[in-house]
Tab-separated table of C-alpha atoms in Angstrom:
chain	number	residue	atom	x	y	z
A	1	MET	CA	0.000	0.000	0.000
A	2	VAL	CA	1.482	3.354	-1.082
A	3	ARG	CA	0.434	6.770	0.194
A	4	ARG	CA	1.598	10.098	-1.135
A	5	GLY	CA	2.628	12.692	1.396
A	6	LYS	CA	2.805	16.486	1.314
A	7	ARG	CA	5.174	18.378	-0.938
A	8	ASP	CA	8.294	19.597	0.843
A	9	LEU	CA	10.218	22.862	0.244
A	10	LEU	CA	12.556	21.300	-2.324
A	11	GLY	CA	9.708	20.235	-4.540
A	12	THR	CA	10.002	16.623	-3.829
A	13	HIS	CA	7.301	14.410	-2.586
A	14	GLN	CA	7.482	12.411	0.526
A	15	VAL	CA	6.299	8.942	-0.045
A	16	GLU	CA	5.229	6.760	2.795
A	17	ILE	CA	5.154	3.073	2.316
A	18	GLY	CA	3.045	1.163	4.740
A	19	LEU	CA	3.280	-2.586	5.149
A	20	GLU	CA	0.613	-4.550	6.817
A	21	LYS	CA	1.986	-6.415	9.867
A	22	LYS	CA	1.026	-9.956	10.498
A	23	HIS	CA	1.598	-11.632	13.837
A	24	PHE	CA	2.602	-15.248	13.881
A	25	HIS	CA	2.037	-17.024	17.205
A	26	VAL	CA	3.018	-20.638	17.726
A	27	GLN	CA	1.439	-22.434	20.625
A	28	PRO	CA	4.227	-24.159	22.629
A	29	VAL	CA	3.849	-27.831	23.318
A	30	SER	CA	3.756	-28.433	27.056
A	31	PRO	CA	4.694	-31.794	28.562
A	32	ARG	CA	1.996	-33.920	30.070
A	33	SER	CA	3.735	-33.956	33.433
A	34	TRP	CA	6.679	-32.148	34.992
A	35	HIS	CA	7.849	-35.025	37.155
A	36	THR	CA	8.103	-38.773	36.983
A	37	GLY	CA	4.850	-40.537	37.648
A	38	LEU	CA	4.255	-42.654	40.709
A	39	GLU	CA	4.121	-45.854	38.672
A	40	ALA	CA	7.598	-45.224	37.273
A	41	GLY	CA	8.950	-44.702	40.767
A	42	LEU	CA	7.434	-47.948	42.001
A	43	SER	CA	8.868	-49.872	39.053
A	44	THR	CA	12.431	-48.900	39.967
A	45	SER	CA	14.513	-51.980	40.648
A	46	PRO	CA	15.600	-52.450	44.287
A	47	PRO	CA	19.254	-51.994	45.228
A	48	ASN	CA	21.552	-54.922	44.673
A	49	PRO	CA	22.480	-56.323	48.112
A	50	THR	CA	25.816	-57.616	46.801
A	51	LEU	CA	26.892	-54.193	45.552
A	52	LEU	CA	25.445	-52.520	48.619
A	53	ALA	CA	27.529	-54.690	50.923
A	54	LYS	CA	30.849	-53.501	49.491
A	55	TRP	CA	30.320	-50.165	47.697
A	56	TRP	CA	32.841	-48.384	49.924
A	57	THR	CA	35.696	-50.610	48.728
A	58	ALA	CA	35.800	-48.528	45.541
A	59	LEU	CA	37.236	-45.658	47.614
A	60	GLY	CA	40.338	-47.695	48.378
A	61	ASP	CA	40.494	-46.729	52.065
A	62	PRO	CA	41.273	-49.715	54.331
A	63	VAL	CA	40.298	-47.784	57.478
A	64	LEU	CA	36.837	-47.040	56.074
A	65	SER	CA	36.411	-50.676	55.020
A	66	SER	CA	37.249	-51.843	58.545
A	67	LEU	CA	34.824	-49.331	60.060
A	68	GLU	CA	31.998	-50.483	57.784
A	69	LYS	CA	32.580	-54.130	58.705
A	70	ARG	CA	32.624	-53.308	62.411
A	71	ALA	CA	29.422	-51.311	62.063
A	72	VAL	CA	27.646	-54.264	60.436
A	73	ALA	CA	28.883	-56.594	63.171
A	74	GLY	CA	28.125	-54.399	66.177
A	75	ASN	CA	25.349	-51.928	65.386
A	76	LEU	CA	22.364	-52.489	67.682
A	77	GLN	CA	19.725	-51.126	65.304
A	78	LEU	CA	20.915	-53.479	62.582
A	79	LYS	CA	20.736	-56.442	64.971
A	80	GLU	CA	17.204	-55.453	65.942
A	81	ALA	CA	16.129	-55.217	62.295
A	82	LEU	CA	17.689	-58.627	61.590
A	83	ALA	CA	15.807	-60.121	64.543
A	84	ARG	CA	12.526	-58.772	63.122
A	85	VAL	CA	13.280	-60.459	59.794
A	86	ARG	CA	13.912	-63.791	61.518
A	87	GLU	CA	10.735	-63.439	63.553
A	88	ALA	CA	8.671	-62.664	60.446
A	89	ARG	CA	10.206	-65.626	58.599
A	90	ALA	CA	9.342	-67.958	61.476
A	91	LEU	CA	5.781	-66.631	61.585
A	92	ARG	CA	5.384	-67.266	57.868
A	93	GLY	CA	6.520	-70.861	58.404
A	94	VAL	CA	3.900	-71.343	61.097
A	95	LYS	CA	1.163	-69.965	58.848
A	96	ARG	CA	2.222	-72.209	55.975
A	97	SER	CA	2.084	-75.332	58.136
A	98	VAL	CA	-1.714	-75.028	58.306
A	99	LEU	CA	-1.981	-76.111	54.655
A	100	PHE	CA	-0.222	-79.443	55.259
A	101	PRO	CA	-1.522	-82.597	56.975
A	102	VAL	CA	-0.958	-83.017	60.687
A	103	LEU	CA	0.465	-86.356	61.813
A	104	ASP	CA	0.357	-87.563	65.415
A	105	ALA	CA	1.919	-90.779	66.657
A	106	THR	CA	1.771	-92.197	70.164
A	107	GLY	CA	3.321	-95.208	71.808
A	108	GLY	CA	3.582	-96.755	75.255
A	109	VAL	CA	4.816	-99.743	77.219
A	110	THR	CA	3.148	-101.085	80.375
A	111	ARG	CA	4.712	-103.717	82.607
A	112	GLN	CA	2.604	-105.570	85.187
A	113	ARG	CA	3.585	-107.993	87.919
A	114	THR	CA	0.877	-110.056	89.558
A	115	SER	CA	0.907	-112.777	92.163
A	116	GLY	CA	-1.878	-114.782	93.661
A	117	ASP	CA	-2.040	-117.106	96.607
A	118	THR	CA	0.594	-119.286	95.029
A	119	ALA	CA	4.279	-118.641	94.825
A	120	VAL	CA	4.103	-118.114	91.055
A	121	VAL	CA	4.693	-114.523	89.969
A	122	ARG	CA	3.379	-113.469	86.605
A	123	ARG	CA	4.946	-110.657	84.639
A	124	THR	CA	3.029	-109.039	81.797
A	125	THR	CA	4.259	-106.480	79.247
A	126	LEU	CA	1.693	-104.520	77.226
A	127	TYR	CA	2.686	-102.499	74.158
A	128	THR	CA	0.379	-99.828	72.742
A	129	ALA	CA	0.737	-97.684	69.602
A	130	GLY	CA	-1.432	-95.095	67.990
A	131	PHE	CA	-1.395	-93.083	64.781
A	132	ASP	CA	-3.559	-90.134	63.841
A	133	ALA	CA	-3.620	-87.942	60.733
A	134	GLY	CA	-5.639	-84.834	60.040
A	135	TRP	CA	-5.935	-82.304	57.257
A	136	GLU	CA	-8.048	-79.190	57.439
A	137	LEU	CA	-9.164	-77.936	54.035
A	138	ASP	CA	-8.856	-74.211	53.418
A	139	ILE	CA	-12.295	-73.880	51.899
A	140	PHE	CA	-12.828	-70.167	52.418
A	141	GLY	CA	-9.189	-69.116	51.890
A	142	GLY	CA	-8.616	-67.859	55.413
A	143	ALA	CA	-5.365	-69.765	55.802
A	144	ARG	CA	-4.004	-68.450	52.508
A	145	ARG	CA	-4.897	-64.905	53.484
A	146	SER	CA	-2.972	-65.414	56.709
A	147	ILE	CA	0.017	-66.660	54.726
A	148	GLU	CA	-0.144	-63.632	52.445
A	149	ALA	CA	-0.252	-61.337	55.464
A	150	ALA	CA	2.744	-63.111	56.990
A	151	GLN	CA	4.594	-62.829	53.673
A	152	ALA	CA	3.857	-59.097	53.577
A	153	GLN	CA	5.209	-58.716	57.102
A	154	LEU	CA	8.363	-60.583	56.098
A	155	GLU	CA	8.896	-58.368	53.058
A	156	ALA	CA	8.345	-55.258	55.168
A	157	ALA	CA	10.877	-56.501	57.707
A	158	GLN	CA	13.388	-57.206	54.931
A	159	GLU	CA	12.916	-53.722	53.503
A	160	GLY	CA	13.362	-52.297	56.985
A	161	LEU	CA	16.615	-54.226	57.333
A	162	THR	CA	17.828	-52.877	53.992
A	163	ASP	CA	16.895	-49.350	55.014
A	164	VAL	CA	18.805	-49.627	58.284
A	165	LEU	CA	21.801	-51.089	56.463
A	166	VAL	CA	21.865	-48.309	53.854
A	167	SER	CA	21.520	-45.606	56.503
A	168	LEU	CA	24.245	-47.185	58.632
A	169	MET	CA	26.711	-47.479	55.745
A	170	ALA	CA	26.060	-43.889	54.708
A	171	GLU	CA	26.400	-42.592	58.266
A	172	VAL	CA	29.745	-44.295	58.812
A	173	ALA	CA	31.118	-43.126	55.463
A	174	LEU	CA	29.835	-39.568	55.924
A	175	ASN	CA	31.263	-39.123	59.406
A	176	TYR	CA	34.569	-40.663	58.415
A	177	ALA	CA	34.752	-38.387	55.356
A	178	ASN	CA	33.979	-35.371	57.542
A	179	VAL	CA	36.791	-36.333	59.905
A	180	ARG	CA	39.242	-36.578	57.031
A	181	THR	CA	37.995	-33.325	55.490
A	182	TYR	CA	38.328	-31.278	58.653
A	183	GLN	CA	41.712	-32.818	59.329
A	184	ALA	CA	42.889	-31.531	55.956
A	185	ARG	CA	41.446	-28.135	56.848
A	186	LEU	CA	43.312	-28.201	60.143
A	187	ASP	CA	46.554	-28.882	58.293
A	188	ALA	CA	45.927	-25.936	55.974
A	189	VAL	CA	44.887	-23.630	58.826
A	190	ALA	CA	47.966	-24.620	60.856
A	191	ALA	CA	50.191	-23.573	57.961
A	192	ASN	CA	48.246	-20.312	57.588
A	193	ILE	CA	48.583	-19.608	61.312
A	194	LYS	CA	52.353	-19.959	61.101
A	195	ALA	CA	52.465	-17.539	58.185
A	196	GLN	CA	50.056	-15.110	59.888
A	197	GLU	CA	52.154	-15.115	63.069
A	198	ASP	CA	55.159	-14.068	61.002
A	199	ILE	CA	53.097	-11.314	59.386
A	200	TYR	CA	51.903	-10.122	62.787
A	201	GLN	CA	55.439	-9.968	64.193
A	202	LEU	CA	56.618	-8.157	61.079
A	203	ASN	CA	53.879	-5.532	61.409
A	204	VAL	CA	54.729	-5.062	65.088
A	205	SER	CA	58.351	-4.398	64.145
A	206	ARG	CA	57.317	-2.025	61.390
A	207	TYR	CA	55.008	-0.182	63.801
A	208	LYS	CA	57.816	0.228	66.309
A	209	ALA	CA	59.989	1.590	63.525
A	210	GLY	CA	57.283	4.087	62.599
A	211	LEU	CA	56.659	2.631	59.156
A	212	VAL	CA	52.971	1.715	59.673
A	213	ASP	CA	50.219	2.843	61.977
A	214	PHE	CA	48.704	0.740	64.754
A	215	THR	CA	45.640	-0.244	62.709
A	216	THR	CA	47.880	-2.421	60.550
A	217	VAL	CA	48.981	-4.297	63.660
A	218	LEU	CA	45.361	-4.711	64.762
A	219	ASP	CA	44.354	-6.056	61.358
A	220	ALA	CA	47.126	-8.646	61.472
A	221	GLU	CA	46.161	-9.647	65.005
A	222	ARG	CA	42.493	-9.946	64.028
A	223	ALA	CA	43.379	-12.207	61.089
A	224	LEU	CA	45.484	-14.396	63.382
A	225	GLN	CA	42.670	-14.748	65.921
A	226	SER	CA	40.230	-15.656	63.143
A	227	LEU	CA	42.462	-18.538	62.069
A	228	GLN	CA	42.757	-19.717	65.664
A	229	ASP	CA	38.953	-19.703	65.953
A	230	GLN	CA	38.767	-21.895	62.842
A	231	VAL	CA	41.042	-24.415	64.540
A	232	ALA	CA	38.749	-24.606	67.576
A	233	ALA	CA	35.642	-24.986	65.401
A	234	SER	CA	37.242	-27.720	63.285
A	235	ARG	CA	38.303	-29.643	66.393
A	236	GLY	CA	34.740	-29.517	67.696
A	237	THR	CA	33.390	-30.819	64.384
A	238	VAL	CA	35.894	-33.682	64.334
A	239	THR	CA	34.935	-34.642	67.902
A	240	SER	CA	31.218	-34.650	66.997
A	241	ASN	CA	31.862	-36.939	64.035
A	242	PHE	CA	33.899	-39.289	66.214
A	243	ILE	CA	30.965	-39.531	68.640
A	244	ARG	CA	28.641	-40.430	65.755
A	245	LEU	CA	31.105	-43.091	64.645
A	246	TYR	CA	31.132	-44.458	68.183
A	247	LYS	CA	27.343	-44.817	68.118
A	248	ALA	CA	27.292	-46.330	64.633
A	249	LEU	CA	29.834	-48.965	65.641
A	250	GLY	CA	27.518	-50.195	68.376
A	251	GLY	CA	29.085	-48.438	71.351
A	252	GLY	CA	32.220	-49.188	73.271
A	253	TRP	CA	35.412	-47.224	72.998
A	254	GLY	CA	37.298	-50.068	71.374
A	255	LEU	CA	37.884	-48.057	68.231
A	256	MET	CA	40.573	-49.126	65.858
A	257	ASP	CA	44.128	-47.987	66.428
A	258	GLU	CA	44.039	-46.078	63.145
A	259	VAL	CA	40.978	-44.117	64.255
A	260	LYS	CA	42.511	-43.362	67.654
A	261	GLU	CA	45.625	-42.106	65.917
A	262	ILE	CA	43.517	-39.823	63.733
A	263	TYR	CA	41.794	-38.347	66.778
A	264	GLU	CA	45.055	-37.851	68.661
A	265	LYS	CA	46.562	-36.024	65.703
A	266	THR	CA	43.512	-33.778	65.623
A	267	GLU	CA	43.911	-32.878	69.298
A	268	GLU	CA	47.576	-32.050	68.817
A	269	LYS	CA	46.864	-29.395	66.194
């Protein structure tokens, strides 16, 4: 579409060209759901017990491997969960026995000694035996429902045992990793403290020589105290993680010599 404009002073015409604008809008395609459905979560395969029992060996730390083994052997919560599994398995066996015939057998021996007016003594031995068999038909399915309930209890107990085992392994590994991490921080802070002490003494000497003002000395002292506070905080964190390790291992202060050595090195810094 072309429109002619007004004539300007130079005798030319201003021409305005107008173009019709068209808007193109594309409707975006939205997903049906923004998270995984419940069915997909339930279909996830359970963890492999074999891999779960030795996943920490991939880290290549013999101390951690020994701690994990001791935790499995001595943790009280794990023993309790294992006892529940055994109890549920025994209960399932009792419920299953209802479907099978019941056999009862009895036996006995009776000895008698009789004597009359004569001198002859008579001895009599009587043997008795009995056998009984019974089988109750599960006509209405009550026994099978009881077995299914017992099986569900067993599976729940097994899942509870797995949950306790996973939590225990993670707790031991996490606390041990925290101990190692804060020990490395203590080593770095100890080196920084040595350097900051030298800086502080240097600033004191420079202040006495009139080269810097007293605020420089205060700044160096404040930085030194901050590093010393980090040492105290890291020691407290290491101690807390050692207490958690103590609980995870089932109590008792019979920690391994390697762990005791780690703690003693922490206290020395």
